[in-house]
Coordinates of C-alpha atoms in Angstrom, one line a residue:
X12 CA 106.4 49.9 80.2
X13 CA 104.8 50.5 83.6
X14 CA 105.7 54.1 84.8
X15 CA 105.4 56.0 82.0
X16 CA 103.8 56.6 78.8
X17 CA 104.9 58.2 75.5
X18 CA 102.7 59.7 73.2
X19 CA 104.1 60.4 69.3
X20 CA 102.9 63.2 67.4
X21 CA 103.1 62.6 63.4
X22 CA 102.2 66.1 62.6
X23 CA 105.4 67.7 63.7
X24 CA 108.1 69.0 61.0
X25 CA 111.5 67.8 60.6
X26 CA 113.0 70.3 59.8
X27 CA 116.0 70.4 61.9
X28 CA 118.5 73.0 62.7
X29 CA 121.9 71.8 63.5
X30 CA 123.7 74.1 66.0
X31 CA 126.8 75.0 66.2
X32 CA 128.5 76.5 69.7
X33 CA 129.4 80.1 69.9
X34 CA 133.5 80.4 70.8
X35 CA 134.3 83.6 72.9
X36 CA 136.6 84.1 75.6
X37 CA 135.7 83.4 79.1
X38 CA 136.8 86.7 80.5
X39 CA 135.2 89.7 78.6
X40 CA 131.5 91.3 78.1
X41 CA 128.3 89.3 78.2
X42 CA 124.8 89.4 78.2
X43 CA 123.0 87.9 81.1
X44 CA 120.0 87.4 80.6
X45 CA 117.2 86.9 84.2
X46 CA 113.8 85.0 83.9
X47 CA 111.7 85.9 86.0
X48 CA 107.6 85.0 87.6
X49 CA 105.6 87.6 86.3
X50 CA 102.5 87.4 88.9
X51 CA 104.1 90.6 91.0
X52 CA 104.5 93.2 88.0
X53 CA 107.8 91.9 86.3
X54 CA 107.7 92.7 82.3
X55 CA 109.3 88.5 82.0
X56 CA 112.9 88.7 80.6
X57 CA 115.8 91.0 81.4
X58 CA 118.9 91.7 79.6
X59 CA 121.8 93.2 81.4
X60 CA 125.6 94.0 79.8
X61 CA 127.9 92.3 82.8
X62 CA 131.7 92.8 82.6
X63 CA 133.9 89.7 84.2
X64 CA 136.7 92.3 84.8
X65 CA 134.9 94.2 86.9
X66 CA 131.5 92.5 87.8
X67 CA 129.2 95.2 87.3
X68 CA 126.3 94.8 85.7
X69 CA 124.3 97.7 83.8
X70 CA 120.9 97.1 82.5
X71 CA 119.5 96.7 78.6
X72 CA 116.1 96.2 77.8
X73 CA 113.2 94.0 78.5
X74 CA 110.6 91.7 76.9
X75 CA 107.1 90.4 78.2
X76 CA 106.3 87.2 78.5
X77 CA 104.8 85.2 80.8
X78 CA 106.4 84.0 83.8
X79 CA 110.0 82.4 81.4
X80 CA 111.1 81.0 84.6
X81 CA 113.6 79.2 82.5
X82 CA 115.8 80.5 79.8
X83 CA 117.9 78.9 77.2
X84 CA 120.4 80.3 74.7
X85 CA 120.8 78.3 71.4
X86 CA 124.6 77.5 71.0
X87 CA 124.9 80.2 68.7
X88 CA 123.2 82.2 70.9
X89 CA 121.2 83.8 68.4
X90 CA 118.3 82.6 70.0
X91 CA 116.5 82.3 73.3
X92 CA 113.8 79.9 74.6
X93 CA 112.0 80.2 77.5
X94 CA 109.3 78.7 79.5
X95 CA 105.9 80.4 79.8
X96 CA 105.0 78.1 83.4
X97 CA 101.6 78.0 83.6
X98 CA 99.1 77.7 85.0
X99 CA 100.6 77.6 88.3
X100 CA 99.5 76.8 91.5
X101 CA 96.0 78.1 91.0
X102 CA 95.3 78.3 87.5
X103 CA 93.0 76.3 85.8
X104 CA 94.2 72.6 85.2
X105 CA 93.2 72.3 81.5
X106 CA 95.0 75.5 80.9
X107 CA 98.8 74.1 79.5
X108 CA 102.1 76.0 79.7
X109 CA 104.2 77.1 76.8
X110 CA 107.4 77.3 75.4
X111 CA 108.3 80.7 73.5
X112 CA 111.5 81.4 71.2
X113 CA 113.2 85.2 70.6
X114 CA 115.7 86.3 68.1
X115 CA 118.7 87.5 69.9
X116 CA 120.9 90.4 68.9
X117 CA 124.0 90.0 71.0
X118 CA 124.9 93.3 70.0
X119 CA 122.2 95.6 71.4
X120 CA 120.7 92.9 73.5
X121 CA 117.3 93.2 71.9
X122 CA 115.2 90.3 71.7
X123 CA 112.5 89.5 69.3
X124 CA 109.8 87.5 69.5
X125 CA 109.7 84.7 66.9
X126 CA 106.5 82.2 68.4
X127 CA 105.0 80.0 70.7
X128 CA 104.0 76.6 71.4
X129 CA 102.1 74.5 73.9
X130 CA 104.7 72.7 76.1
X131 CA 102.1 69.3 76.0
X132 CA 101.9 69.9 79.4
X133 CA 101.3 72.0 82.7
X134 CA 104.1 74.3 84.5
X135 CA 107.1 73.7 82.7
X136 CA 110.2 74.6 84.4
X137 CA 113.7 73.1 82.8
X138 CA 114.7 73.2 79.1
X139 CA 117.2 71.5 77.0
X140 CA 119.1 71.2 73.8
X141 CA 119.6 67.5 72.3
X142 CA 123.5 66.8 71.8
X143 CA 122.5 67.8 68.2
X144 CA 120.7 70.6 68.5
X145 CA 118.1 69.6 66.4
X146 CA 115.6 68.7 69.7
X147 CA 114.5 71.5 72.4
X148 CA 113.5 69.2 75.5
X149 CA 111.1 70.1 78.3
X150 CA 110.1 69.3 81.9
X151 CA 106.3 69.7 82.7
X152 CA 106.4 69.8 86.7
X153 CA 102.5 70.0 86.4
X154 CA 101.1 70.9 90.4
X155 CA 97.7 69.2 88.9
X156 CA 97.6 65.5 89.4
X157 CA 95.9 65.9 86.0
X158 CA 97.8 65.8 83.4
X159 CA 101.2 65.4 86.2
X160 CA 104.2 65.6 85.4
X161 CA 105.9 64.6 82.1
X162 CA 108.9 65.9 79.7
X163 CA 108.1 66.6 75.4
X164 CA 110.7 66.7 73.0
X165 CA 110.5 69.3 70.2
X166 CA 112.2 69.8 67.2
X167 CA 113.9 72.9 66.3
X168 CA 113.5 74.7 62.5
X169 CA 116.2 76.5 60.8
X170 CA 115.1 79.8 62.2
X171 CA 115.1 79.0 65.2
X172 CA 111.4 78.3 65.9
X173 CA 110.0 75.5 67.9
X174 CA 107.9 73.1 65.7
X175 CA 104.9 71.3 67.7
X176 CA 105.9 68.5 70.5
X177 CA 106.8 65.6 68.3
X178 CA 107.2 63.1 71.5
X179 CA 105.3 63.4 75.2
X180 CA 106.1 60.9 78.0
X181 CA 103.9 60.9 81.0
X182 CA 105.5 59.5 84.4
X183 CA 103.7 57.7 87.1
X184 CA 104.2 57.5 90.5
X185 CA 104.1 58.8 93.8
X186 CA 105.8 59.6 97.3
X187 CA 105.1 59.8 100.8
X188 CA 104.8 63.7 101.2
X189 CA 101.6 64.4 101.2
X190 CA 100.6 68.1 98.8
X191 CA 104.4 67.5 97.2
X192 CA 104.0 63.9 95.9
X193 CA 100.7 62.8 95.5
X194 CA 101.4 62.4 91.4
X195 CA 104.9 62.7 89.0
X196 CA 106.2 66.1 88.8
X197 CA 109.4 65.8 86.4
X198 CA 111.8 69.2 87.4
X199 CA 114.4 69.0 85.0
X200 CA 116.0 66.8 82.1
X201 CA 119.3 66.4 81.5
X202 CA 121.7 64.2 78.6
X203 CA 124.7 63.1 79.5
X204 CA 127.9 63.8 78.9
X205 CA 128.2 61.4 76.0
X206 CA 125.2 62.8 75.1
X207 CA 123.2 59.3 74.6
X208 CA 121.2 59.5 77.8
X209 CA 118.4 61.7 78.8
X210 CA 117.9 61.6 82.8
X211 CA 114.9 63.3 84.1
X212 CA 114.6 64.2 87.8
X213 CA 110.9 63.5 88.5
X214 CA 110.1 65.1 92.4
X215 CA 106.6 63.7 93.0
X216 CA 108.0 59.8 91.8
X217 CA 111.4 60.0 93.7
X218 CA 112.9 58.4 90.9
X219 CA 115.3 59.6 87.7
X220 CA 114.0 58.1 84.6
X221 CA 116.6 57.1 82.3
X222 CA 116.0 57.0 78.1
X223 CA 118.1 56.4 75.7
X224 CA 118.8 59.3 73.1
X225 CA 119.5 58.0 69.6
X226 CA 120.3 60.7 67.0
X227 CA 119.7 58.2 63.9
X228 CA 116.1 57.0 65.1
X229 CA 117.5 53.7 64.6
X230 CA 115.9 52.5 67.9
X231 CA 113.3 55.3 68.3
X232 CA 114.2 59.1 68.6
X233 CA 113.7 58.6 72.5
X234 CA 113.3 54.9 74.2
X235 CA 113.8 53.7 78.0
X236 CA 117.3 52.6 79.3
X237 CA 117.1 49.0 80.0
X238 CA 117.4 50.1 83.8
X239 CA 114.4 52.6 83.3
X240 CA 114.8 54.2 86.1
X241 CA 117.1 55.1 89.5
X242 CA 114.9 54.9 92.6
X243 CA 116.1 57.4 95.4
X244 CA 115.3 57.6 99.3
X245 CA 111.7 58.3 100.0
X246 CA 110.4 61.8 100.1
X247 CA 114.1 63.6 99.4
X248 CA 112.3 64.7 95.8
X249 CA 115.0 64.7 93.1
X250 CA 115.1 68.0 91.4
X251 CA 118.1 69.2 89.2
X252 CA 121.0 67.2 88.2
X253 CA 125.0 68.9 87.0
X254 CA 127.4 66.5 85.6
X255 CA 131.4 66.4 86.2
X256 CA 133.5 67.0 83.3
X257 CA 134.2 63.5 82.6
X258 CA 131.0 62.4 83.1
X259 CA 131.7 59.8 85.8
X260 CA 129.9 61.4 88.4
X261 CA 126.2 63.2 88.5
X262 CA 124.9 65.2 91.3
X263 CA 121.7 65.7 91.8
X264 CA 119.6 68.0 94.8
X265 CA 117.1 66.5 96.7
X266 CA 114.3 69.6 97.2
X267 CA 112.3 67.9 99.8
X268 CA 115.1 66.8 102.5
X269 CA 117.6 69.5 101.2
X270 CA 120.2 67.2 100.0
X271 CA 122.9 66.2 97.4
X272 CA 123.0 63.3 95.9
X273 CA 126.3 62.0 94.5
X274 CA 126.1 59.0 91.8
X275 CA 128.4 57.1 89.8
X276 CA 128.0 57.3 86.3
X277 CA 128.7 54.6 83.2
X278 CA 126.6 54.4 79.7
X279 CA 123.5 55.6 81.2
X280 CA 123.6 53.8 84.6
X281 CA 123.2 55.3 88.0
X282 CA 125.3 54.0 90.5
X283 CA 124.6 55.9 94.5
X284 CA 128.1 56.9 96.2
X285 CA 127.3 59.5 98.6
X286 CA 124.1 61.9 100.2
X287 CA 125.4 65.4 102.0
X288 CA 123.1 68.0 104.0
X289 CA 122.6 71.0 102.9
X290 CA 121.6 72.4 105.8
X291 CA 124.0 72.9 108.5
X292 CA 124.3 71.0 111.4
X293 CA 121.6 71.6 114.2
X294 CA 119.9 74.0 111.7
X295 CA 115.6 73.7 112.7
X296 CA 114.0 75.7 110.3
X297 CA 112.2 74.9 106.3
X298 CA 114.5 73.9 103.8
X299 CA 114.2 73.6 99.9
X300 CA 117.3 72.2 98.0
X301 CA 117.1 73.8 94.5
X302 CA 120.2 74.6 92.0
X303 CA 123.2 73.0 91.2
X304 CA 126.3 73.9 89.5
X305 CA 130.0 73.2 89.4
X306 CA 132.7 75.5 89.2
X307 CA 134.5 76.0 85.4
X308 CA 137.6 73.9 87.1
X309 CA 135.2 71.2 88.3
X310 CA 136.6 71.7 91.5
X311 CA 133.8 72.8 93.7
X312 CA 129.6 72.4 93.6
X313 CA 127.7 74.8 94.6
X314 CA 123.9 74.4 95.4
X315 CA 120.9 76.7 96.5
X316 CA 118.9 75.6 99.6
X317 CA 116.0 77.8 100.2
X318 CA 112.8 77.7 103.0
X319 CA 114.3 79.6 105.8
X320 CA 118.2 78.8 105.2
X321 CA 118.5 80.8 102.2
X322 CA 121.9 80.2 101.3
X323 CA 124.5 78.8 98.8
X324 CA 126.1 75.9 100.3
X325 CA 129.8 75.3 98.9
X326 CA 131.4 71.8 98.5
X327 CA 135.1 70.7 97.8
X328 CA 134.8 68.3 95.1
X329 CA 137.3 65.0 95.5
X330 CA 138.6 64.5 91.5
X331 CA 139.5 60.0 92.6
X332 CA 136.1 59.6 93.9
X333 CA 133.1 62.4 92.9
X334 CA 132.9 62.3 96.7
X335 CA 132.5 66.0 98.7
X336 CA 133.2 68.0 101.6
X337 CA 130.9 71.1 102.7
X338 CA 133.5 73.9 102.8
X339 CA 131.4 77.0 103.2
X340 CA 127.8 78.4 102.9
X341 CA 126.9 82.4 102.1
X342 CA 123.6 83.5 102.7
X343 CA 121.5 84.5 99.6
X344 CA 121.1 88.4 101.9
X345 CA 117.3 87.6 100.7
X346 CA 114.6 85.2 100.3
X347 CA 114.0 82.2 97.9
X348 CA 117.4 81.6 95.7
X349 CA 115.9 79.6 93.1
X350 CA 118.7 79.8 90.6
X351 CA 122.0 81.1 90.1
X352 CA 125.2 80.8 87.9
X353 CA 128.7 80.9 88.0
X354 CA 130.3 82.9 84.6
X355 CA 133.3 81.0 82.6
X356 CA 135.8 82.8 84.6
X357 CA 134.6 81.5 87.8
X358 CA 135.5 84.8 89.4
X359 CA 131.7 85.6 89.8
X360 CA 128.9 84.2 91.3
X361 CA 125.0 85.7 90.3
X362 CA 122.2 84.5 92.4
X363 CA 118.6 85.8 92.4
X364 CA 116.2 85.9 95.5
X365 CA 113.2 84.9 93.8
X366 CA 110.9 86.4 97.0
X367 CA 113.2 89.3 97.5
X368 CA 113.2 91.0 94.3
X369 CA 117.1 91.5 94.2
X370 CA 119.7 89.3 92.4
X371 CA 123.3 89.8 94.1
X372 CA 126.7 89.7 92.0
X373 CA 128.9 87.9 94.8
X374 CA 132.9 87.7 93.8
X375 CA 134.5 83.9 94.3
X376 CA 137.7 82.7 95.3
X377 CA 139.0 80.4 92.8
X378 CA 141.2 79.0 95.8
X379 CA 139.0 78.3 98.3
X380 CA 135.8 78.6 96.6
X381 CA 134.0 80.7 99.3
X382 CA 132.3 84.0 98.1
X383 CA 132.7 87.6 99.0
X384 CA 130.2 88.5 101.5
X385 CA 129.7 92.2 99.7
X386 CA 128.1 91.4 96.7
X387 CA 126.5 93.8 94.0
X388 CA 122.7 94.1 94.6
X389 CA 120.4 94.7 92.0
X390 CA 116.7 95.0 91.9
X391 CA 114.3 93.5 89.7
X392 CA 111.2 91.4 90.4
X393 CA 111.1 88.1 91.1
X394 CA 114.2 86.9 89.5
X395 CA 114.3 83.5 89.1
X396 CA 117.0 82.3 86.4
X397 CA 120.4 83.2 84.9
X398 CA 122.1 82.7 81.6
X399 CA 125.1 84.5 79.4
X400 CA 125.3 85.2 76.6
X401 CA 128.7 86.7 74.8
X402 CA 128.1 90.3 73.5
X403 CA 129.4 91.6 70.0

């Protein structure tokens, strides 16, 4: 299996936790909860109450960590995993990242720290839950060529806690920017709607390795597709993938050329249909496609271009073909949106500015899909992800 290599680790429990989703109306109170880098002062994770009547946003509490760049809410949400990326762009090599877990109390928004574990690899940066929820799943982007990039899967005990990695693949591969792809550096992973694939963007590799997800182990907890992987243009740099409702389309941003990809989807194969700019037309300056997310109604994207555009690009979705249509763009008013998130109501928009220390609360227009250029500011450092979580 040229391209990758798995590595199985016997000692991990089994001791699964099976999930189940937390119902609550789309339109009421929730906890949002903002990772941030920790390197300028941040304390790590943020809890603020946000109201979808009104938009406001009041803060909660806060709990170190180190640099949880990435949050995760069980389905129950009474727990949250995050990140710890390390060791960054000049830490040691040898030194691996981590992947934490808190007890949540929905109610006060306190979180509690339950333990850690080595993510099996260097700078992780994207977390997911296995259709089941008995598997947490990480993306180790890794800036070192050594280890480079890879994804571990992990499975989850009753309480919440992360058991040790019980499966680590290794990509291989390269691209023609030089400093950005001279190794693998896997950004996210993603399952499917069906829930029996695992795609994982790799950046470094231009590729997105495909593996099959089966939930009995009757072919091996996690195995290759038979199509192994969908190669994408040259130095675009695949980073985060969104699916449509029905699962026939995936879109994916391309970091390095600030691009979205559009593919047809069917049981686990990649099919390309369309590539749109990000950046608009005659634009000179750095760019640095990063986010993606569709609106609740699936009818627009949205994605995060960063460099010296700095914006949220808006697209009109088209329902017969997955294709799109740029519609709009509204400038981040800062520097570096990383992340962002729309809330179930789709009347709000949050996006942080990761190099701007301010996250802004923009109101959207269900109609059209463009955002309201007065937004809610709020300061805190280095913001870099956004999730919700229904308060009690």
């Amino acid at each position: 299996m040229k391209g990758f290599a798995i590595v199985l680790s016997l000692s991990a429990t089994h001791a699964f936790a099976q999930q189940s989703s937390a119902t609550a109306p789309a339109d009421g109170v929730y906890n949002l909860l903002v990772g941030t880098y920790t390197d300028g002062g941040s304390d790590g994770i943020y809890v603020y109450r946000f109201d979808t009547k009104t938009g406001s946003v009041a803060p909660v509490s806060s709990t170190k960590t180190v640099n949880p760049s990435y949050l995760l809410p069980s389905r129950d949400g009474r727990t949250v995993y995050a990140v710890n990326e390390l060791p960054g762009d000049n830490g040691p090599a040898d030194q691996r990242g981590g992947i934490s877990a808190f007890r949540f109390d929905a109610k006060t928004g306190a979180l509690t720290f339950i333990g850690r574990v080595s993510s099996e690899g260097n700078d992780p940066c994207y977390l997911s839950l296995s259709p089941d929820g008995k598997y947490l799943v990480t993306a180790n982007y890794s800036v070192a060529a050594n280890p480079g990039g890879s994804f571990a899967v992990f499975p989850l005990r009753e309480d919440g806690a992360v058991s040790e990695a019980a499966l680590t693949v290794h990509h291989a591969g390269s691209g023609p920017v030089k400093g950005r792809q001279d190794g693998a550096h896997a950004h996210s992973a993603v399952f499917s709607p069906d829930g029996r694939t695992l795609f994982v963007q790799d950046l470094g590799a231009d590729k997105i390795f495909g593996y099959r997800y089966t939930v009995d182990g009757s072919r091996g907890l996690i195995s290759p597709t038979d199509t192994r992987y969908t190669p994408v243009k040259a130095g675009s740099g695949p980073r985060h993938m969104v699916f449509g409702a029905n699962g026939r389309y995936a879109y994916v941003t391309s970091e390095l050329t600030a691009a979205v990809e559009v593919f047809g989807h069917q049981d686990g194969k990649l099919t390309p249909v369309q590539t749109v700019p990000m950046a608009a037309p005659g634009f000179k300056g750095k760019v640095g496609g990063a986010a993606i997310h569709l609106s609740p109604d699936g009818r627009f994207l949205y994605a995060s271009n960063r460099g010296d555009a700095n914006e949220i690009v808006i697209y009109a979705v088209n329902p017969a073909d997955g294709r799109l249509k740029t519609v709009g763009r509204q400038s981040s008013l800062g520097r570096t949106p990383r992340e962002f998130l729309i809330d179930p109501t789709g009347k709000w928009l949050i996006v942080g500015n990761q190099d701007s220390d301010t996250f802004y609360v923009f109101r959207r227009d269900a109609e059209t899909g463009k955002l309201d250029a007065n937004p809610q500011k709020v300061a805190v450092g280095k913001p870099v992800d956004f999730k919700l979580v229904p308060a009690l």
